[in-house]
CSV table of C-alpha atoms and ligand atoms in Angstrom, one decimal:
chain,number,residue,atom,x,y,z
A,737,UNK,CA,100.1,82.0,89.3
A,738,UNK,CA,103.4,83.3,90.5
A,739,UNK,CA,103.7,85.7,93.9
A,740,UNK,CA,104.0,88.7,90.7
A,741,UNK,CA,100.9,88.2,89.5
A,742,UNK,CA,99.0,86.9,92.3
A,743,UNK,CA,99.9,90.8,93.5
A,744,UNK,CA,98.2,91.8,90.0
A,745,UNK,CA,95.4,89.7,90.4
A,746,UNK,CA,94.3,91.0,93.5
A,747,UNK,CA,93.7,94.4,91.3
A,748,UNK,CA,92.3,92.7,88.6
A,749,UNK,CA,88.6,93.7,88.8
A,750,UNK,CA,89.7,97.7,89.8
A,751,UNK,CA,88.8,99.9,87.5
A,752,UNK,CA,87.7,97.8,84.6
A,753,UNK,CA,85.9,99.7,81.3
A,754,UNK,CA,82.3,97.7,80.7
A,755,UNK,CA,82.1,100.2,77.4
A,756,UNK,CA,85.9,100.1,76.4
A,757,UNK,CA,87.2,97.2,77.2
A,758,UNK,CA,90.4,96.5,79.8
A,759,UNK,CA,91.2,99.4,82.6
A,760,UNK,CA,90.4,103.0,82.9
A,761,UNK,CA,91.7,104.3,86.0
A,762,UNK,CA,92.4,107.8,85.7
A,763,UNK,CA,94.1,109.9,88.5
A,764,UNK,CA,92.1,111.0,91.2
A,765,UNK,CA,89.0,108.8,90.0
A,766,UNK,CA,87.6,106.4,92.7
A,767,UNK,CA,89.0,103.3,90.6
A,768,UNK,CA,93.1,104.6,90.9
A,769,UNK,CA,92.5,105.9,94.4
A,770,UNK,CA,91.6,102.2,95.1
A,771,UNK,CA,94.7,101.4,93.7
A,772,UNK,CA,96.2,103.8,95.7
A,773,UNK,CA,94.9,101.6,98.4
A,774,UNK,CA,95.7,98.6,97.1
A,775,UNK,CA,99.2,99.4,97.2
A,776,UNK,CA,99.5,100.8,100.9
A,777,UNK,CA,97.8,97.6,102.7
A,778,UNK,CA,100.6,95.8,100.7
A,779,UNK,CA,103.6,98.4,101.8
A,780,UNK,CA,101.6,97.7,105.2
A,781,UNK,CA,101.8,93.7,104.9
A,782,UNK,CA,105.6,94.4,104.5
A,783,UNK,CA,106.0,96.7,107.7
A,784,UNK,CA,106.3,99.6,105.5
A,785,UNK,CA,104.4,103.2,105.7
A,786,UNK,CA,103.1,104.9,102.7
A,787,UNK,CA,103.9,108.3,103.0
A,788,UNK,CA,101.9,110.7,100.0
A,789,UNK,CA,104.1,113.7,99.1
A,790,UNK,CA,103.3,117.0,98.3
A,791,UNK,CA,102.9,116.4,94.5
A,792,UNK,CA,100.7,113.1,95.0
A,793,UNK,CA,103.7,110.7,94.7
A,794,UNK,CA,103.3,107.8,96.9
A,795,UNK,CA,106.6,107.2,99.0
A,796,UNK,CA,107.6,104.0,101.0
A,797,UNK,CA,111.4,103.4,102.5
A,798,UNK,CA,113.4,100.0,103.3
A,799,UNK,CA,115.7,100.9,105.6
A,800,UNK,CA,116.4,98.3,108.3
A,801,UNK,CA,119.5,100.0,109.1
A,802,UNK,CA,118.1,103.5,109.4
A,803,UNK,CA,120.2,105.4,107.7
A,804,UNK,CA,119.4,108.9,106.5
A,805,UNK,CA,117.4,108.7,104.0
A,806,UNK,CA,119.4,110.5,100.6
A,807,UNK,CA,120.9,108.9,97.8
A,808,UNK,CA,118.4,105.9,98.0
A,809,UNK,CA,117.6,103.2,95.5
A,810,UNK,CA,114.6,104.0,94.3
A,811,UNK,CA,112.2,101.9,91.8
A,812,UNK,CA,108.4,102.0,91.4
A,813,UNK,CA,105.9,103.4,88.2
A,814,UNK,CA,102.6,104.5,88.1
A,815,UNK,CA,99.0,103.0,88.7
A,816,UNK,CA,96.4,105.6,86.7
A,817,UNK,CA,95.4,104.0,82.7
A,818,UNK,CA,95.0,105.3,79.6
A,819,UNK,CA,91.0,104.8,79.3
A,820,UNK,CA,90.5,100.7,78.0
A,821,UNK,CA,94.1,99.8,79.0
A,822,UNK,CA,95.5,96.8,79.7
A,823,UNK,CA,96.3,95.5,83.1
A,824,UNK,CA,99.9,95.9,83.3
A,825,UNK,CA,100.8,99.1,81.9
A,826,UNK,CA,102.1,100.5,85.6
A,827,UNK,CA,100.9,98.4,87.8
A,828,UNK,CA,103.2,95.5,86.6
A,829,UNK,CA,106.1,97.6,87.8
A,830,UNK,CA,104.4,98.0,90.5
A,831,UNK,CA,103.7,94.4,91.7
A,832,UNK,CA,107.2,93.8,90.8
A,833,UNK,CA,108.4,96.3,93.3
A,834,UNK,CA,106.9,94.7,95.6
A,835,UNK,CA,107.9,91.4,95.1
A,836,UNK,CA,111.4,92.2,94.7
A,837,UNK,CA,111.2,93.6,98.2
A,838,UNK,CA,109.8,90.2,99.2
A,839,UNK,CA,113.0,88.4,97.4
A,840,UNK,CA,115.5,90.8,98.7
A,841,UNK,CA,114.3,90.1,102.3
A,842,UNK,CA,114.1,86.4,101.4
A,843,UNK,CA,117.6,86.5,100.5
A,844,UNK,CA,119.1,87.7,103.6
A,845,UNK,CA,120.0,90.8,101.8
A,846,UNK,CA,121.7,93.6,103.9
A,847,UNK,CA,121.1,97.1,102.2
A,848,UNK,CA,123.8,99.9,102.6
A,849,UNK,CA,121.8,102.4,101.3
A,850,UNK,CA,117.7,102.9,101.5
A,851,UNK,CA,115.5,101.4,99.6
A,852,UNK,CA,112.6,103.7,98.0
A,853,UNK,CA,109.7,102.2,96.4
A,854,UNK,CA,107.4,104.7,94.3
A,855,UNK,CA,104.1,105.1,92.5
A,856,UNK,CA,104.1,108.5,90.7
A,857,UNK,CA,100.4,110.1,90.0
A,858,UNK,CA,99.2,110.6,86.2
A,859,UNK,CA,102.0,109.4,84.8
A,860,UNK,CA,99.4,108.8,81.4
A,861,UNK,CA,98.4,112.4,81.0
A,862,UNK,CA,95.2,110.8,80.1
A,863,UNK,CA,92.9,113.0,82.6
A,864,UNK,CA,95.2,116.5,82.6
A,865,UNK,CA,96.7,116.1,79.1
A,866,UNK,CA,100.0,116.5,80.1
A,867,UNK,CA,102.2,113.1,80.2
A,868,UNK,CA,104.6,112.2,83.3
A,869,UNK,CA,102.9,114.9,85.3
A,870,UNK,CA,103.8,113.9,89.1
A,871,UNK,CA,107.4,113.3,88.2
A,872,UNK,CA,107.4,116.8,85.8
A,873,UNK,CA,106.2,118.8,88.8
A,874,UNK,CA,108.9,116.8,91.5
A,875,UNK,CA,111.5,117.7,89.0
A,876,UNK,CA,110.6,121.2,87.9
A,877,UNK,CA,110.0,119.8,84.5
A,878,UNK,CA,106.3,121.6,84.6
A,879,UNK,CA,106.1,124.7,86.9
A,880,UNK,CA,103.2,124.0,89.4
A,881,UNK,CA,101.5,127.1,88.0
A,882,UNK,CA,101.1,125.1,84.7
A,883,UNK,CA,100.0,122.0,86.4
A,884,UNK,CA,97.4,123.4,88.5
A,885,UNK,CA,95.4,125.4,85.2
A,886,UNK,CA,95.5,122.0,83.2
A,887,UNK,CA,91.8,121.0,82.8
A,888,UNK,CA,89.9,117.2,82.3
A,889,UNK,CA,87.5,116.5,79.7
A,890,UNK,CA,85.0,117.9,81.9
A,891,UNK,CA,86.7,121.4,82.7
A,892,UNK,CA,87.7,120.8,86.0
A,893,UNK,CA,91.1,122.2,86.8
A,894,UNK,CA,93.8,119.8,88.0
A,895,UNK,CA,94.1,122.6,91.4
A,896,UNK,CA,90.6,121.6,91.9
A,897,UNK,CA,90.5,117.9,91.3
A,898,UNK,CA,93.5,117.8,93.8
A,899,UNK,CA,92.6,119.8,96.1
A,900,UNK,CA,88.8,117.6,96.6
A,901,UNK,CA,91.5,114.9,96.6
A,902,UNK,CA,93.0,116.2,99.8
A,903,UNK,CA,96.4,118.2,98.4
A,904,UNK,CA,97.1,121.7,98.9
A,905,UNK,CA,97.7,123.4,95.5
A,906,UNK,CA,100.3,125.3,96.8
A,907,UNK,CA,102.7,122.4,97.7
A,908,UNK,CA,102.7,121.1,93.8
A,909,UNK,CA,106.3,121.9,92.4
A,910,UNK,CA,109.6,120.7,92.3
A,911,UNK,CA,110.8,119.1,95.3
A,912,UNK,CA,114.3,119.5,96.4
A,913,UNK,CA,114.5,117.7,99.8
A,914,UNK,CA,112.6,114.4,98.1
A,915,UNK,CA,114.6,114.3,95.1
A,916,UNK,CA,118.3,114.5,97.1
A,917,UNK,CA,116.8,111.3,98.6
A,918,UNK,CA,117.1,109.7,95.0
A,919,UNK,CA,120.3,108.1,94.2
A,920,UNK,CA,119.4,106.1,91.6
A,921,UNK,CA,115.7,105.2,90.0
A,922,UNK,CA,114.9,101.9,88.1
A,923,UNK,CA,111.7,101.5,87.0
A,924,UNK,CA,110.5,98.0,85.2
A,925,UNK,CA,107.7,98.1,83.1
A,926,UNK,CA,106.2,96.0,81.0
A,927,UNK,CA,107.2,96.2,77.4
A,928,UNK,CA,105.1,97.7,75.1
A,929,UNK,CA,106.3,96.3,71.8
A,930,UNK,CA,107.4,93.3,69.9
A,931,UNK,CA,111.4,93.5,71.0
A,932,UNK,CA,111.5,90.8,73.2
A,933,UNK,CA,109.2,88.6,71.5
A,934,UNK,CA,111.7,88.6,68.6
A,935,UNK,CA,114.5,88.2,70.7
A,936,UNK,CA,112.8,85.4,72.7
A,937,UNK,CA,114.1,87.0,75.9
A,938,UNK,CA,112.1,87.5,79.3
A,939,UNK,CA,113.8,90.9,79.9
A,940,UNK,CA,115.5,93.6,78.5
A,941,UNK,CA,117.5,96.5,79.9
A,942,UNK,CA,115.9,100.0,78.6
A,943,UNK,CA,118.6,102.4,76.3
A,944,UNK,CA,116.7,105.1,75.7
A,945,UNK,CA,113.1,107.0,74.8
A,946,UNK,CA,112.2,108.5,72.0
A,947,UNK,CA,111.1,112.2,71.9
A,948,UNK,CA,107.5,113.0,71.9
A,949,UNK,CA,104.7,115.7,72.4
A,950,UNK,CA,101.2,116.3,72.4
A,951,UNK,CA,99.6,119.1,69.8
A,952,UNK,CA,95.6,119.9,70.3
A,953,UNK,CA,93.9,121.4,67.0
A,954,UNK,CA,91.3,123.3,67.1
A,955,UNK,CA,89.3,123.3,63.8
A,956,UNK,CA,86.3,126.6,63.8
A,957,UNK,CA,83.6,126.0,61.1
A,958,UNK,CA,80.0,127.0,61.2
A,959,UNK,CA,77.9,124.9,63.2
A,960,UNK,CA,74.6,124.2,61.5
A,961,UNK,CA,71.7,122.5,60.5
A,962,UNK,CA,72.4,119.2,59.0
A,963,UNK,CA,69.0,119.3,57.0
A,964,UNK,CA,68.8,123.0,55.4
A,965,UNK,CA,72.6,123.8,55.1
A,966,UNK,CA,72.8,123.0,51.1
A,967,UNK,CA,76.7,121.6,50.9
A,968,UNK,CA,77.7,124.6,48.8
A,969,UNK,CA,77.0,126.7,52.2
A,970,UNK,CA,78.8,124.6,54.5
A,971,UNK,CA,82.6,125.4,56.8
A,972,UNK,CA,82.2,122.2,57.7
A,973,UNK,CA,84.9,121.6,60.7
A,974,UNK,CA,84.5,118.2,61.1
A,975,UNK,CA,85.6,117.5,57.2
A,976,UNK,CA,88.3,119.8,57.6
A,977,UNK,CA,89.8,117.9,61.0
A,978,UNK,CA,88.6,114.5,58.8
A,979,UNK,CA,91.3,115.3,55.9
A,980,UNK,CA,93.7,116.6,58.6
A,981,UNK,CA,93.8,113.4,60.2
A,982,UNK,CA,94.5,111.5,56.7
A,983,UNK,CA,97.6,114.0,56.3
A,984,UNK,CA,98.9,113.3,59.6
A,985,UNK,CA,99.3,109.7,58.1
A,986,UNK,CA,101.0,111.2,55.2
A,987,UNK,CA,103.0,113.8,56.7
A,988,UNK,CA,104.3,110.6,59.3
A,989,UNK,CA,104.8,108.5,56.1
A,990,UNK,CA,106.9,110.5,54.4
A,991,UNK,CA,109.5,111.1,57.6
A,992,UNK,CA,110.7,107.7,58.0
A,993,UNK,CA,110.9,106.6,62.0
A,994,UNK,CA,108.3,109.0,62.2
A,995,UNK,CA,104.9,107.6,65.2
A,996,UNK,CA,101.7,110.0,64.2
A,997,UNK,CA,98.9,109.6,65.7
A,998,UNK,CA,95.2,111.3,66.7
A,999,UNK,CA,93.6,109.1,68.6
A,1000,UNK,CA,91.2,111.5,70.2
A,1001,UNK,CA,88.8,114.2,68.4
A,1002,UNK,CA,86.2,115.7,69.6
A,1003,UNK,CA,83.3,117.5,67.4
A,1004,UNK,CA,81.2,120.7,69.4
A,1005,UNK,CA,78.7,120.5,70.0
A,1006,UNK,CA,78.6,116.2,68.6
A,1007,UNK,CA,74.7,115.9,67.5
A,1008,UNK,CA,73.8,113.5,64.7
A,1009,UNK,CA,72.0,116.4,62.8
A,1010,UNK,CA,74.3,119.2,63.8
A,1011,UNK,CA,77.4,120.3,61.5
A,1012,UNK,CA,80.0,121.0,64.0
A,1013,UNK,CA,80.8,124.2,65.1
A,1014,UNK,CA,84.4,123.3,66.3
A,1015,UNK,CA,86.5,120.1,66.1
A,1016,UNK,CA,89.1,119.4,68.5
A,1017,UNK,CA,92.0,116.7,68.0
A,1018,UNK,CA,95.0,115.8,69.7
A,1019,UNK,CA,97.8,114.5,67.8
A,1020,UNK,CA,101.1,112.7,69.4
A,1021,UNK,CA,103.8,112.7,67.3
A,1022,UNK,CA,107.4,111.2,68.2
A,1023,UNK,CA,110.7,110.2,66.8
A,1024,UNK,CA,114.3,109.2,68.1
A,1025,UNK,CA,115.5,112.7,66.2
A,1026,UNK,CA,113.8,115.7,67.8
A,1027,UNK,CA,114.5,117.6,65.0
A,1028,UNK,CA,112.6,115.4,62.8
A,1029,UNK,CA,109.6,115.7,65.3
A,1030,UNK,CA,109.7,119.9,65.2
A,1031,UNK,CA,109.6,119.8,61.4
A,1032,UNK,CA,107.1,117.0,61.1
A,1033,UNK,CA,104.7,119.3,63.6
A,1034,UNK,CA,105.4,122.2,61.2
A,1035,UNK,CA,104.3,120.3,58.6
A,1036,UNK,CA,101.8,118.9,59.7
A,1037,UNK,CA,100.6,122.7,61.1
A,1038,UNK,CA,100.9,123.5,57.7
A,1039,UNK,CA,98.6,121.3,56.0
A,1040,UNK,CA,95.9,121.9,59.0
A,1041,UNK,CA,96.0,125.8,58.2
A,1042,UNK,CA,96.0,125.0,54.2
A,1043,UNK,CA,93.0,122.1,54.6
A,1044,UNK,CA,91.1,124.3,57.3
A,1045,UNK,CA,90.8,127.3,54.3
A,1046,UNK,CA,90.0,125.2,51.9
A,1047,UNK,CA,86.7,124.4,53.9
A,1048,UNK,CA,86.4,128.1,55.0
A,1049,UNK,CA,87.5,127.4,58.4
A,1050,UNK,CA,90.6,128.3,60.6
A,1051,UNK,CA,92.8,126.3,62.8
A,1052,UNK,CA,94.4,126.9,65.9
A,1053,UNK,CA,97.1,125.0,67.2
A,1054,UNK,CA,98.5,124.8,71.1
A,1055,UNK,CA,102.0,122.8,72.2
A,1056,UNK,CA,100.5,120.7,75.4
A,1057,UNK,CA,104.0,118.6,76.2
A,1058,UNK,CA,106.8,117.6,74.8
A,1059,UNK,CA,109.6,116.0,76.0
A,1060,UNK,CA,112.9,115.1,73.7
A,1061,UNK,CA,114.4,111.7,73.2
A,1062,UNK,CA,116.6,110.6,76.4
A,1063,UNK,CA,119.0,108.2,76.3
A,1064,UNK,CA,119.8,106.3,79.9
A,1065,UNK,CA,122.6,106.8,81.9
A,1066,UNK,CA,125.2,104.5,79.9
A,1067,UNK,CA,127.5,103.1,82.5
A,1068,UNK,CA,124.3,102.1,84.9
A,1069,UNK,CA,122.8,100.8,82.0
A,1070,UNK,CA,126.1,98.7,81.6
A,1071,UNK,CA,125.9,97.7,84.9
A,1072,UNK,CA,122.6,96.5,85.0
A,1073,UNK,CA,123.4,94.6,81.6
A,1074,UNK,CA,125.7,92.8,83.2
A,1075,UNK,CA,124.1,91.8,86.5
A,1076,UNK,CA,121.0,90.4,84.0
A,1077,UNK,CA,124.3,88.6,82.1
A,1078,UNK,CA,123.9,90.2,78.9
A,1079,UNK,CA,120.0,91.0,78.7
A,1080,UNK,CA,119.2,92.8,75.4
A,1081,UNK,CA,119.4,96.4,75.4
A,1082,UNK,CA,116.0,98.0,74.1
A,1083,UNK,CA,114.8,101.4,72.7
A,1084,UNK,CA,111.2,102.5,73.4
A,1085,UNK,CA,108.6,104.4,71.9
A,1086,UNK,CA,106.8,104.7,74.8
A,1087,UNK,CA,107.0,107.6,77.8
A,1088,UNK,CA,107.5,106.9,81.2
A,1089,UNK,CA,108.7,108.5,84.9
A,1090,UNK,CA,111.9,107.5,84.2
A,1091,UNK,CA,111.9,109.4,81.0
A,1092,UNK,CA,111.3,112.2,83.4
A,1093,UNK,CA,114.0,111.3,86.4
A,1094,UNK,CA,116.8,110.6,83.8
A,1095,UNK,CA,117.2,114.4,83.6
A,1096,UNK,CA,117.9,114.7,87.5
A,1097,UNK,CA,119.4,111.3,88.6
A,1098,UNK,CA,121.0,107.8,87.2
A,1099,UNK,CA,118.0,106.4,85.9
A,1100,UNK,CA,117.3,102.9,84.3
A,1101,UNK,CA,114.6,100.6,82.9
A,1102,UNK,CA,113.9,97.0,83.0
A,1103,UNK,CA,111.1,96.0,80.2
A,1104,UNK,CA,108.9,92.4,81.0
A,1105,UNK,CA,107.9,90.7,77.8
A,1106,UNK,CA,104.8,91.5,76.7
A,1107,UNK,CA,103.1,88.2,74.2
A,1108,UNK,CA,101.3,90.1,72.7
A,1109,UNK,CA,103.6,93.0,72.1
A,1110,UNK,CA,100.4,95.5,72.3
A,1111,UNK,CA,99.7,98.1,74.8
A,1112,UNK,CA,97.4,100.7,75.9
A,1113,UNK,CA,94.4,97.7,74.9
A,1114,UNK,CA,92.8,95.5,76.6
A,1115,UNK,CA,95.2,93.1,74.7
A,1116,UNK,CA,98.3,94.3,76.7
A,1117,UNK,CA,99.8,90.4,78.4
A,1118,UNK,CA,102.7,89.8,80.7
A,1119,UNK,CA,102.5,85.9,81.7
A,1120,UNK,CA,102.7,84.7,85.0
A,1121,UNK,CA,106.0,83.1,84.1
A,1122,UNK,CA,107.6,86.3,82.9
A,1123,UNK,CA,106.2,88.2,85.2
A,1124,UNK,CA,108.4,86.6,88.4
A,1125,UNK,CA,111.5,86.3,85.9
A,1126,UNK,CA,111.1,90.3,85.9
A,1127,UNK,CA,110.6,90.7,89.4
A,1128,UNK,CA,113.5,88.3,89.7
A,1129,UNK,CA,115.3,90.5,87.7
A,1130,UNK,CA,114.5,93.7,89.4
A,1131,UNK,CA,115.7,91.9,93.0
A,1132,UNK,CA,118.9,91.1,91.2
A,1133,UNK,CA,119.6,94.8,89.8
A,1134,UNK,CA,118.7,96.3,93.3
A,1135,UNK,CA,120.7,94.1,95.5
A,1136,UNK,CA,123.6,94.6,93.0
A,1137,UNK,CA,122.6,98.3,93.8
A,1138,UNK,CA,122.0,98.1,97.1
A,1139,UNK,CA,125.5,96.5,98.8
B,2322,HGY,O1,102.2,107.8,76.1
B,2322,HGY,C1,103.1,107.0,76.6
B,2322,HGY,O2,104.1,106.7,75.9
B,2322,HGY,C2,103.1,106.5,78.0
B,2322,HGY,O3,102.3,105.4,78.0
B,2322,HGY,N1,102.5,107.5,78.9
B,2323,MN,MN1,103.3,103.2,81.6
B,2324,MN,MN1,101.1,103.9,79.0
């Protein structure tokens, strides 16, 4: 064990999936709240108060010199899972906060400017639908009107949810007075890919995102009865959304770079002898070229709309997020690069806060190898080992930040 993952392991039974597999911890669910919990007894340990802001972001400051709290350090990530998620998509980052508080302090270090830590709320999009949300709304990146109509699975409305969670929907919006606090953000997560494996390197220095977005089709057929609906009669939804999926694969295949996926769809009304009467998918496309991603979408738009008529059905199709590819701030990233003597640079297909912050502040990524190089599974892995050599890492970056 190292003091990293001894953090982690204290969190290791929250929120674990019996029917998926790994974590789901969605935002607002009892499991991330714990979480939530989790991570103010350790602020707490470290003479630190958790302070919750206005759009759910969780705030704690190291200031021994108490100095006004604006341009700060800040680092942190998120806590809520995709559902069946590893265990160290978020919460690694973290953990690592937190130790590289504890190693900081350990090293007699002197700050000249605050030190923010920060866990951001549904930062997966996987309960509202809508990626990065906390940091969106602090930036201004979603208006709070937005925000509050999304809807969960269940149709409960993300004003609602919050509200039984204790927030007032009317604070939810971008947040001036907490975001001139932010000098700088760096946020180290662990990677999830195969870079660092190749490069047989503990750590890597983030370069940029790739652009991405979220699409939800809606396929409208005639639901029926399985057993007296003669083929010939059918507007069958579900085998309209079925060849849609295949040409997402196609559509991705044929624009080189190009990540297409549907990893969600959701037949109405879903009975074993019922013909759908509506399918829903989601579909997440992304690629370093934005442009590339706008005319795969079309493409792929256009192939719903010509498969759903072929089936006598129609297709509707709605824009839920989208955020273009973002490239960190160069000279920081330089910096960094240099205080981690020479740590490979990395590109990412993933999202994250940062993605979010880069458009407001200097912003920066560390990535911890990941064995395995999978993610949002239950196969997601950071070793013990690697997982102090980030933290490590992280202390290094904000102490060369901090003086
Ligand atoms: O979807 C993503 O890339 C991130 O994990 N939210
Ligand atoms: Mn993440
Ligand atoms: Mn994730």
């Amino acid at each position: 064990m190292s003091e990293t993952s001894d953090l982690l392991a204290a969190i290791a039974d929250t929120g674990r999936d019996a029917t998926r597999g790994g974590y789901s911890r969605p935002v607002f669910s009892t499991a991330e709240r714990d979480l939530v919990s989790w991570y103010t007894a350790e602020l707490a340990a470290r003479g630190l108060e958790a302070e919750t802001d206005r759009n759910g972001i969780v705030w704690a400051w190291w200031n021994p010199a108490g100095l006004p709290l604006e341009g700060a350090v800040v680092t942190g990530s998120h806590l809520d899972s995709v559902p069946g998620g590893g265990a160290f998509d978020g919460p690694l980052g973290v953990a690592s906060a937190l130790r590289s508080l504890d190693l900081l302090r350990q090293r007699g270090v002197v700050p000249s400017r605050p030190l923010g830590l920060a866990v951001f709320p549904e930062e997966e999009g996987s309960r509202f639908g809508v990626a990065c949300l906390g940091s969106r709304l602090l930036t201004g990146a979603i208006t709070a009107e937005k925000a509050l109509a999304l809807t969960d699975p269940e149709g409960n409305t993300f004003a609602d949810v919050a509200a039984r969670s204790g927030f007032d929907p009317r604070g939810f919006g971008r947040d001036e007075e907490t975001l001139a606090r932010i000098g700088t953000f760096v946020e180290l997560h662990v990677e999830q890919g195969r870079g660092l494996i190749d490069l047989d390197a503990p750590v890597a220095v983030a370069s940029s995102v790739i652009g991405h977005g979220r699409w939800r089709f809606s396929v409208h057929g005639q639901g029926n009865h399985a057993g007296t609906t003669l083929l010939e009669d059918r507007r069958d939804p579900l085998l309209a959304a079925s060849r849609l999926v295949v040409a997402v694969r196609e559509v991705a295949a044929a624009n080189p770079g190009t990540r297409a996926t549907v990893g969600r769809l959701h037949p109405v009304p879903g009975g074993t002898n019922v013909i759908a009467s509506r399918v829903d998918l989601w579909l997440d496309v992304r690629h370093p070229e934005d442009v590339v991603t706008v005319a795969v979408v079309a493409e792929i738009t256009r192939r719903a709309q010509e498969i759903a008529a072929g089936e006598g059905c129609s297709v509707e199709v709605r824009e839920e997020s989208f955020g273009a590819t973002v490239d960190f701030d160069p000279a920081l990233a330089r910096r960094i690069t240099g205080v981690l003597d020479g740590a490979p640079n990395l590109s990412t297909g993933a999202g994250h806060d940062a993605g979010i912050l880069a458009a407001v502040v200097p912003t920066a990524m560390l990535f911890t190898r990941n064995p395995t190089g999978v993610s949002h599974s239950p196969e997601e892995a950071c070793t013990d080992e690697d997982a102090e050599l980030g933290s490590t890492a992280l202390a290094d970056v904000l102490a060369d930040l901090l003086v």
